[in-house]
Short mmCIF file of C-alpha atoms in Angstrom, two decimals:
data_model
loop_
_atom_site.label_atom_id
_atom_site.label_comp_id
_atom_site.label_asym_id
_atom_site.label_seq_id
_atom_site.Cartn_x
_atom_site.Cartn_y
_atom_site.Cartn_z
CA UNK A 224 18.54 -22.96 -7.95
CA UNK A 225 16.95 -21.40 -10.97
CA UNK A 226 15.90 -17.83 -11.11
CA UNK A 227 15.93 -15.96 -7.90
CA UNK A 228 18.47 -13.53 -6.51
CA UNK A 229 20.69 -15.15 -3.95
CA UNK A 230 20.52 -13.70 -0.49
CA UNK A 231 17.33 -11.78 -1.21
CA UNK A 232 13.90 -12.40 0.17
CA UNK A 233 10.84 -12.71 -1.95
CA UNK A 234 9.32 -9.53 -0.63
CA UNK A 235 9.98 -6.18 -2.16
CA UNK A 236 10.71 -2.89 -0.66
CA UNK A 237 8.70 -1.43 2.13
CA UNK A 238 7.43 1.34 0.01
CA UNK A 239 6.56 -0.86 -2.84
CA UNK A 240 4.79 -3.21 -0.54
CA UNK A 241 2.83 -0.38 0.85
CA UNK A 242 2.05 0.97 -2.53
CA UNK A 243 0.88 -2.31 -3.93
CA UNK A 244 -0.35 -4.31 -1.03
CA UNK A 245 -3.28 -2.33 -0.05
CA UNK A 246 -4.48 -0.75 -3.14
CA UNK A 247 -7.64 1.05 -2.45
CA UNK A 248 -6.76 2.01 1.10
CA UNK A 249 -4.53 4.88 2.03
CA UNK A 250 -1.90 4.72 4.70
CA UNK A 251 0.38 7.52 5.67
CA UNK A 252 3.67 5.70 5.43
CA UNK A 253 5.50 7.20 2.58
CA UNK A 254 5.57 10.62 1.12
CA UNK A 255 1.86 10.49 1.12
CA UNK A 256 -1.15 8.43 1.75
CA UNK A 257 0.25 5.32 0.23
CA UNK A 258 -2.28 3.00 -1.30
CA UNK A 259 -1.47 0.23 0.82
CA UNK A 260 -1.05 -2.38 -1.54
CA UNK A 261 0.99 -4.52 0.53
CA UNK A 262 4.05 -3.15 0.24
CA UNK A 263 5.70 -6.22 -0.25
CA UNK A 264 7.67 -3.95 -0.54
CA UNK A 265 7.00 -4.17 2.85
CA UNK A 266 10.48 -3.92 3.21
CA UNK A 267 10.57 -1.99 6.17
CA UNK A 268 11.39 1.11 4.56
CA UNK A 269 8.68 3.28 3.85
CA UNK A 270 8.00 4.23 0.52
CA UNK A 271 10.95 2.64 0.05
CA UNK A 272 11.68 -0.48 1.51
CA UNK A 273 10.77 -3.33 3.65
CA UNK A 274 13.85 -2.87 2.36
CA UNK A 275 17.16 -4.33 2.36
CA UNK A 276 16.06 -7.80 1.79
CA UNK A 277 12.92 -7.89 0.01
CA UNK A 278 11.32 -9.25 -3.06
CA UNK A 279 12.90 -6.80 -5.45
CA UNK A 280 11.10 -6.75 -8.79
CA UNK A 281 14.07 -5.05 -10.38
CA UNK A 282 16.70 -7.34 -9.01
CA UNK A 283 18.99 -9.23 -11.33
CA UNK A 284 18.17 -12.90 -11.23
CA UNK A 285 21.03 -15.24 -10.64
CA UNK A 286 20.58 -18.90 -11.32
CA UNK A 287 22.80 -21.08 -9.16
CA UNK A 288 23.17 -24.79 -9.69
CA UNK A 289 20.21 -26.89 -8.61
CA UNK A 290 20.63 -29.98 -6.47
CA UNK A 291 19.04 -32.82 -8.38
CA UNK A 292 17.20 -35.53 -6.58
CA UNK A 293 18.86 -38.88 -7.03
CA UNK A 294 17.80 -40.35 -10.36
CA UNK A 295 18.55 -43.62 -11.96
CA UNK A 296 18.22 -42.33 -15.50
CA UNK A 297 21.25 -40.42 -16.71
CA UNK A 298 19.19 -39.10 -19.56
CA UNK A 299 16.69 -37.50 -17.20
CA UNK A 300 19.50 -35.73 -15.40
CA UNK A 301 20.95 -34.51 -18.67
CA UNK A 302 17.58 -33.29 -19.82
CA UNK A 303 16.92 -31.60 -16.48
CA UNK A 304 20.20 -29.70 -16.61
CA UNK A 305 19.56 -28.66 -20.18
CA UNK A 306 16.15 -27.31 -19.20
CA UNK A 307 17.74 -25.32 -16.39
CA UNK A 308 20.24 -23.88 -18.84
CA UNK A 309 17.47 -22.89 -21.22
CA UNK A 310 15.37 -21.42 -18.41
CA UNK A 311 18.27 -19.34 -17.18
CA UNK A 312 18.82 -17.97 -20.66
CA UNK A 313 15.17 -16.90 -20.88
CA UNK A 314 15.39 -15.30 -17.44
CA UNK A 315 18.53 -13.42 -18.42
CA UNK A 316 16.70 -12.11 -21.50
CA UNK A 317 13.68 -11.06 -19.45
CA UNK A 318 11.39 -13.66 -21.03
CA UNK A 319 9.78 -14.83 -17.81
CA UNK A 320 6.76 -16.63 -19.32
CA UNK A 321 9.02 -18.85 -21.40
CA UNK A 322 11.35 -19.39 -18.46
CA UNK A 323 8.40 -20.56 -16.35
CA UNK A 324 7.28 -22.93 -19.09
CA UNK A 325 10.78 -24.43 -19.20
CA UNK A 326 10.96 -24.73 -15.42
CA UNK A 327 7.60 -26.47 -15.38
CA UNK A 328 9.06 -29.09 -17.70
CA UNK A 329 12.02 -29.40 -15.34
CA UNK A 330 9.64 -29.85 -12.40
CA UNK A 331 8.07 -32.82 -14.17
CA UNK A 332 11.49 -34.47 -14.00
CA UNK A 333 12.24 -33.48 -10.42
CA UNK A 334 9.12 -32.74 -8.40
CA UNK A 335 11.01 -32.56 -5.12
CA UNK A 336 13.18 -29.55 -5.89
CA UNK A 337 12.17 -26.72 -3.56
CA UNK A 338 14.48 -24.16 -5.18
CA UNK A 339 12.90 -24.81 -8.54
CA UNK A 340 9.40 -24.16 -7.21
CA UNK A 341 10.61 -21.13 -5.27
CA UNK A 342 12.13 -19.71 -8.43
CA UNK A 343 8.90 -20.20 -10.33
CA UNK A 344 7.07 -18.43 -7.51
CA UNK A 345 9.46 -15.53 -7.80
CA UNK A 346 8.96 -15.30 -11.56
CA UNK A 347 5.19 -15.51 -11.28
CA UNK A 348 5.23 -12.72 -8.71
CA UNK A 349 7.42 -10.61 -10.98
CA UNK A 350 4.67 -10.87 -13.57
CA UNK A 351 1.86 -10.08 -11.16
CA UNK A 352 0.49 -13.64 -11.29
CA UNK A 353 0.06 -13.92 -7.56
CA UNK A 354 -2.31 -16.89 -7.47
CA UNK A 355 0.22 -18.92 -9.46
CA UNK A 356 3.05 -17.58 -7.29
CA UNK A 357 1.14 -18.72 -4.20
CA UNK A 358 0.87 -22.26 -5.56
CA UNK A 359 4.56 -22.37 -6.44
CA UNK A 360 5.67 -21.19 -2.99
CA UNK A 361 3.33 -23.74 -1.40
CA UNK A 362 4.97 -26.45 -3.48
CA UNK A 363 8.39 -25.21 -2.38
CA UNK A 364 7.27 -25.37 1.24
CA UNK A 365 5.91 -28.88 0.78
CA UNK A 366 9.46 -29.96 -0.02
CA UNK A 367 11.26 -27.62 2.37
CA UNK A 368 8.92 -26.36 5.13
CA UNK A 369 11.73 -24.72 7.11
CA UNK A 370 12.81 -22.05 4.63
CA UNK A 371 11.59 -18.61 5.78
CA UNK A 372 12.16 -17.10 2.34
CA UNK A 373 9.43 -19.27 0.89
CA UNK A 374 7.05 -18.05 3.60
CA UNK A 375 8.19 -14.54 2.73
CA UNK A 376 7.25 -15.09 -0.91
CA UNK A 377 4.01 -16.76 0.11
CA UNK A 378 3.09 -13.86 2.39
CA UNK A 379 3.84 -11.35 -0.34
CA UNK A 380 1.70 -13.25 -2.84
CA UNK A 381 -1.21 -13.58 -0.42
CA UNK A 382 -1.01 -9.88 0.40
CA UNK A 383 -1.12 -8.85 -3.22
CA UNK A 384 -4.35 -10.82 -3.55
CA UNK A 385 -5.87 -9.10 -0.54
CA UNK A 386 -5.66 -12.27 1.54
CA UNK A 387 -4.21 -10.42 4.50
CA UNK A 388 -4.94 -12.94 7.24
CA UNK A 389 -3.15 -15.66 5.30
CA UNK A 390 -0.31 -13.26 4.52
CA UNK A 391 0.02 -12.45 8.22
CA UNK A 392 0.16 -16.15 9.07
CA UNK A 393 2.89 -16.73 6.49
CA UNK A 394 5.03 -13.89 7.85
CA UNK A 395 4.47 -15.01 11.44
CA UNK A 396 5.78 -18.45 10.45
CA UNK A 397 8.79 -16.88 8.72
CA UNK A 398 9.57 -15.00 11.95
CA UNK A 399 9.19 -18.14 14.07
CA UNK A 400 11.81 -19.97 11.99
CA UNK A 401 14.48 -17.51 13.11
CA UNK A 402 13.09 -14.97 15.57
CA UNK A 403 16.47 -13.39 16.32
CA UNK A 404 17.93 -13.64 12.82
CA UNK A 405 18.66 -10.35 11.01
CA UNK A 406 16.29 -11.40 8.22
CA UNK A 407 13.42 -11.52 10.71
CA UNK A 408 13.38 -7.71 10.72
CA UNK A 409 11.98 -7.58 7.21
CA UNK A 410 9.35 -10.19 8.06
CA UNK A 411 8.28 -8.18 11.09
CA UNK A 412 8.04 -5.06 8.95
CA UNK A 413 5.87 -6.90 6.46
CA UNK A 414 3.67 -8.26 9.25
CA UNK A 415 3.46 -4.82 10.83
CA UNK A 416 2.23 -3.27 7.59
CA UNK A 417 -0.44 -5.95 7.30
CA UNK A 418 -1.50 -5.24 10.87
CA UNK A 419 -1.80 -1.56 9.94
CA UNK A 420 -4.15 -2.53 7.15
CA UNK A 421 -6.20 -4.63 9.54
CA UNK A 422 -6.27 -1.98 12.25
CA UNK A 423 -4.45 -4.12 14.81
CA UNK A 424 -2.34 -1.31 16.23
CA UNK A 425 -1.31 -3.24 19.32
CA UNK A 426 0.33 -5.84 17.08
CA UNK A 427 2.05 -3.07 15.12
CA UNK A 428 3.49 -1.75 18.36
CA UNK A 429 4.69 -5.27 19.20
CA UNK A 430 6.43 -5.57 15.83
CA UNK A 431 8.02 -2.15 16.30
CA UNK A 432 9.37 -3.08 19.74
CA UNK A 433 10.80 -6.36 18.45
CA UNK A 434 12.43 -4.66 15.50
CA UNK A 435 13.83 -1.94 17.76
CA UNK A 436 15.39 -4.63 19.94
CA UNK A 437 17.08 -6.22 16.93
CA UNK A 438 17.87 -3.08 14.96
CA UNK A 439 17.44 0.16 16.88
CA UNK A 440 18.22 2.39 13.90
CA UNK A 441 15.57 1.03 11.54
CA UNK A 442 13.80 4.09 10.18
CA UNK A 443 11.14 2.08 8.36
CA UNK A 444 9.98 0.76 11.70
CA UNK A 445 9.73 4.34 12.97
CA UNK A 446 7.60 5.33 9.98
CA UNK A 447 5.41 2.27 10.53
CA UNK A 448 4.93 3.13 14.20
CA UNK A 449 4.08 6.71 13.36
CA UNK A 450 1.46 5.49 10.91
CA UNK A 451 -0.10 3.31 13.60
CA UNK A 452 -0.30 6.20 16.05
CA UNK A 453 -1.82 8.44 13.39
CA UNK A 454 -4.44 5.91 12.32
CA UNK A 455 -5.41 5.17 15.91
CA UNK A 456 -5.80 8.91 16.64
CA UNK A 457 -3.13 8.84 19.36
CA UNK A 458 -1.97 12.33 18.47
CA UNK A 459 -0.11 13.25 21.65
CA UNK A 460 1.86 10.04 21.57
CA UNK A 461 2.57 10.54 17.88
CA UNK A 462 3.88 14.06 18.47
CA UNK A 463 6.23 12.79 21.16
CA UNK A 464 7.31 9.72 19.19
CA UNK A 465 7.87 11.45 15.85
CA UNK A 466 9.68 14.38 17.42
CA UNK A 467 12.18 11.92 18.88
CA UNK A 468 12.35 9.86 15.68
CA UNK A 469 13.12 12.95 13.62
CA UNK A 470 16.24 13.53 15.69
CA UNK A 471 17.48 10.15 14.46
CA UNK A 472 16.01 10.31 10.96
CA UNK A 473 15.76 14.01 10.03
CA UNK A 474 15.44 13.30 6.32
CA UNK A 475 12.33 11.14 6.44
CA UNK A 476 9.49 13.27 5.06
CA UNK A 477 6.91 10.72 6.21
CA UNK A 478 7.71 11.45 9.85
CA UNK A 479 7.25 15.19 9.32
CA UNK A 480 4.03 14.64 7.42
CA UNK A 481 2.61 12.41 10.14
CA UNK A 482 3.56 15.06 12.69
CA UNK A 483 1.87 17.80 10.67
CA UNK A 484 -1.30 15.72 10.34
CA UNK A 485 -1.38 15.13 14.09
CA UNK A 486 -1.17 18.86 14.80
CA UNK A 487 -3.87 19.49 12.20
CA UNK A 488 -6.16 16.89 13.78
CA UNK A 489 -5.72 18.66 17.12
CA UNK A 490 -6.63 21.99 15.56
CA UNK A 491 -3.16 23.39 16.15
CA UNK A 492 -2.92 25.13 12.79
CA UNK A 493 0.14 27.19 13.70
CA UNK A 494 2.19 24.09 14.55
CA UNK A 495 0.89 22.22 11.52
CA UNK A 496 1.86 25.10 9.24
CA UNK A 497 5.31 25.27 10.83
CA UNK A 498 5.88 21.60 9.99
CA UNK A 499 4.30 21.47 6.53
CA UNK A 500 5.02 24.79 4.83
CA UNK A 501 8.83 24.44 4.56
CA UNK A 502 8.35 21.15 2.76
CA UNK A 503 6.12 22.42 -0.02
CA UNK A 504 7.74 21.98 -3.38
CA UNK A 505 5.80 21.96 -6.67
CA UNK A 506 8.39 19.62 -8.12
CA UNK A 507 7.95 17.08 -5.35
CA UNK A 508 5.11 14.79 -6.38
CA UNK A 509 3.73 14.16 -2.91
CA UNK A 510 -0.01 13.66 -2.99
CA UNK A 511 -0.33 13.40 0.77
CA UNK A 512 1.64 16.57 1.48
CA UNK A 513 -0.58 18.69 -0.75
CA UNK A 514 -3.76 17.02 0.47
CA UNK A 515 -2.79 17.80 4.06
CA UNK A 516 -1.77 21.33 3.11
CA UNK A 517 -5.15 21.82 1.43
CA UNK A 518 -6.93 20.65 4.57
CA UNK A 519 -4.90 23.13 6.61
CA UNK A 520 -5.74 26.04 4.30
CA UNK A 521 -9.39 25.03 4.33
CA UNK A 522 -9.47 25.10 8.13
CA UNK A 523 -7.83 28.52 8.01
CA UNK A 524 -10.61 29.73 5.72
CA UNK A 525 -8.31 30.22 2.75
CA UNK A 526 -10.60 28.48 0.28
CA UNK A 527 -8.87 29.73 -2.87
CA UNK A 528 -5.53 28.50 -1.59
CA UNK A 529 -7.08 25.22 -0.52
CA UNK A 530 -8.57 24.77 -3.99
CA UNK A 531 -5.14 25.24 -5.57
CA UNK A 532 -3.64 22.73 -3.13
CA UNK A 533 -6.36 20.15 -3.82
CA UNK A 534 -5.73 20.60 -7.54
CA UNK A 535 -2.01 20.08 -6.98
CA UNK A 536 -2.79 16.90 -5.07
CA UNK A 537 -4.91 15.74 -8.02
CA UNK A 538 -2.09 16.46 -10.45
CA UNK A 539 0.05 14.13 -8.38
CA UNK A 540 -2.70 11.50 -7.96
CA UNK A 541 -5.43 12.07 -10.59
CA UNK A 542 -7.79 9.39 -9.26
CA UNK A 543 -7.67 10.41 -5.59
CA UNK A 544 -11.22 10.56 -4.26
CA UNK A 545 -10.34 12.67 -1.20
CA UNK A 546 -8.80 15.38 -3.37
CA UNK A 547 -11.78 15.34 -5.74
CA UNK A 548 -14.17 15.80 -2.83
CA UNK A 549 -12.07 18.65 -1.47
CA UNK A 550 -12.01 20.33 -4.87
CA UNK A 551 -15.80 20.19 -5.16
CA UNK A 552 -16.25 21.44 -1.64
CA UNK A 553 -13.99 24.43 -2.30
CA UNK A 554 -15.91 25.31 -5.46
CA UNK A 555 -19.04 25.53 -3.30
CA UNK A 556 -17.26 27.69 -0.73
CA UNK A 557 -16.11 29.98 -3.54
CA UNK A 558 -19.68 30.23 -4.87
CA UNK A 559 -18.98 28.28 -8.03
CA UNK A 560 -21.67 25.57 -7.92
CA UNK A 561 -21.42 24.77 -11.63
CA UNK A 562 -17.86 23.46 -11.17
CA UNK A 563 -18.87 21.67 -7.98
CA UNK A 564 -21.70 19.94 -9.85
CA UNK A 565 -19.25 18.70 -12.45
CA UNK A 566 -16.94 17.28 -9.75
CA UNK A 567 -19.66 15.58 -7.69
CA UNK A 568 -21.45 14.21 -10.75
CA UNK A 569 -18.16 12.63 -11.80
CA UNK A 570 -17.83 11.07 -8.35
CA UNK A 571 -21.29 9.50 -8.59
CA UNK A 572 -20.23 7.93 -11.86
CA UNK A 573 -17.08 6.56 -10.28
CA UNK A 574 -18.89 5.19 -7.21
CA UNK A 575 -22.63 4.93 -7.98
CA UNK A 576 -23.42 3.25 -4.65
CA UNK A 577 -21.84 6.01 -2.54
CA UNK A 578 -24.68 7.93 -0.87
CA UNK A 579 -22.41 10.76 0.26
CA UNK A 580 -21.60 11.71 -3.32
CA UNK A 581 -25.28 12.03 -4.24
CA UNK A 582 -25.78 14.12 -1.11
CA UNK A 583 -22.96 16.47 -2.11
CA UNK A 584 -24.32 16.65 -5.64
CA UNK A 585 -27.73 17.56 -4.24
CA UNK A 586 -26.16 20.37 -2.23
CA UNK A 587 -24.42 21.72 -5.33
CA UNK A 588 -27.63 21.63 -7.36
CA UNK A 589 -29.47 23.40 -4.52
CA UNK A 590 -26.88 26.19 -4.41
CA UNK A 591 -27.21 26.49 -8.19
CA UNK A 592 -31.00 26.73 -7.69
CA UNK A 593 -31.66 23.60 -9.78
CA UNK A 594 -34.28 22.37 -7.36
CA UNK A 595 -35.65 19.42 -9.33
CA UNK A 596 -32.16 18.02 -9.85
CA UNK A 597 -31.34 18.66 -6.19
CA UNK A 598 -34.45 16.70 -5.11
CA UNK A 599 -33.51 13.86 -7.42
CA UNK A 600 -29.94 13.67 -6.06
CA UNK A 601 -31.05 13.91 -2.43
CA UNK A 602 -33.65 11.23 -3.13
CA UNK A 603 -31.01 8.90 -4.51
CA UNK A 604 -28.79 9.62 -1.50
CA UNK A 605 -31.62 8.85 0.91
CA UNK A 606 -32.44 5.59 -0.85
CA UNK A 607 -28.81 4.48 -0.59
CA UNK A 608 -28.51 5.57 3.06
CA UNK A 609 -31.62 3.58 3.94
CA UNK A 610 -30.38 0.49 2.08
CA UNK A 611 -27.13 0.74 4.05
CA UNK A 612 -28.91 1.19 7.38
CA UNK A 613 -27.44 4.68 7.79
CA UNK A 614 -30.19 6.38 9.79
CA UNK A 615 -28.22 9.56 10.45
CA UNK A 616 -27.49 10.01 6.75
CA UNK A 617 -31.10 9.37 5.82
CA UNK A 618 -32.40 11.84 8.40
CA UNK A 619 -29.93 14.51 7.31
CA UNK A 620 -31.01 14.05 3.70
CA UNK A 621 -34.71 14.23 4.60
CA UNK A 622 -34.06 17.54 6.32
CA UNK A 623 -32.51 18.86 3.10
CA UNK A 624 -35.50 17.68 1.10
CA UNK A 625 -37.93 19.33 3.55
CA UNK A 626 -36.10 22.64 3.16
CA UNK A 627 -36.12 22.69 -0.63
#
């Protein structure tokens, strides 16, 4: 079987899945709001691992012998084996594009070799060519529809393309092929992460319960469950759940961070500070920790401290919109509208169809007594709110315009 690590699934680690699966969205699974990219890493370990058996992009590829379909032509068999040898050499040297080209030639000689197609899917995924990986895993499944690893690879590839419903279906099938097998834990973690992205928190809870039955000490499942409770605003349940989970997994910062965010959402600033402050470390590049800490300081009225924390969050994640907004807001609180204008103007360039950013820019201009520019920004915000059917936003903006 050319080019895939034996005994490993096609998914990556939980954290990597989370980081790459849902890019664009933010999910509190790892040390911060992890852009949910699927984590094919959806290994089950939070920023770290769907873990133990996942599509590992750094794994060493081992090429075992491939079972050839019966052929009458000895020359075809000889040529096929030579192509496998060449492909393996390219894989070993890290030349995946050439390896794929060689394996495609081999597939023309044996189009019924599932391992060959699965290996090509793996290599395509390693290169970020997820559409091609999807096709290869589908070809592997055409030949061998009962191999859960191919569904694993297919689910990962779908997820990385944002095709979450299809990814969920692939992982559900992988689970059904061995619902009590140890490998099914990683598939349930992957499916759970997809359900988080889709807001199906009941299904996440189901995946957590099934994983707990099979593997009661799976900390990635605990992080996943905490994320579901946080996103569904079930703060009391989260506090109870994470407090118990931390007794089992005291070194998982995600669980503490989720707990701190729950206390913050409840307005319990003392408890939130008790959880978050001991974990502050300028050398620890946790965007989510510093974003949450900034929100805490802002609620406490410590705007200068909040500004520093938002800036630290931006140093860790320079493109983070939430931290940019917080920075601009703190400049306004600190009576520095010129800096706030710079921040909000930059946000309108990044997302020109976002009415809220024009509204914030209008507020900054108004504080800076640049009335004409404020009217222009509020006017743009109102136009966008109306186009989006946001009556409340439009009315709020009109009130600002009336008061200028």
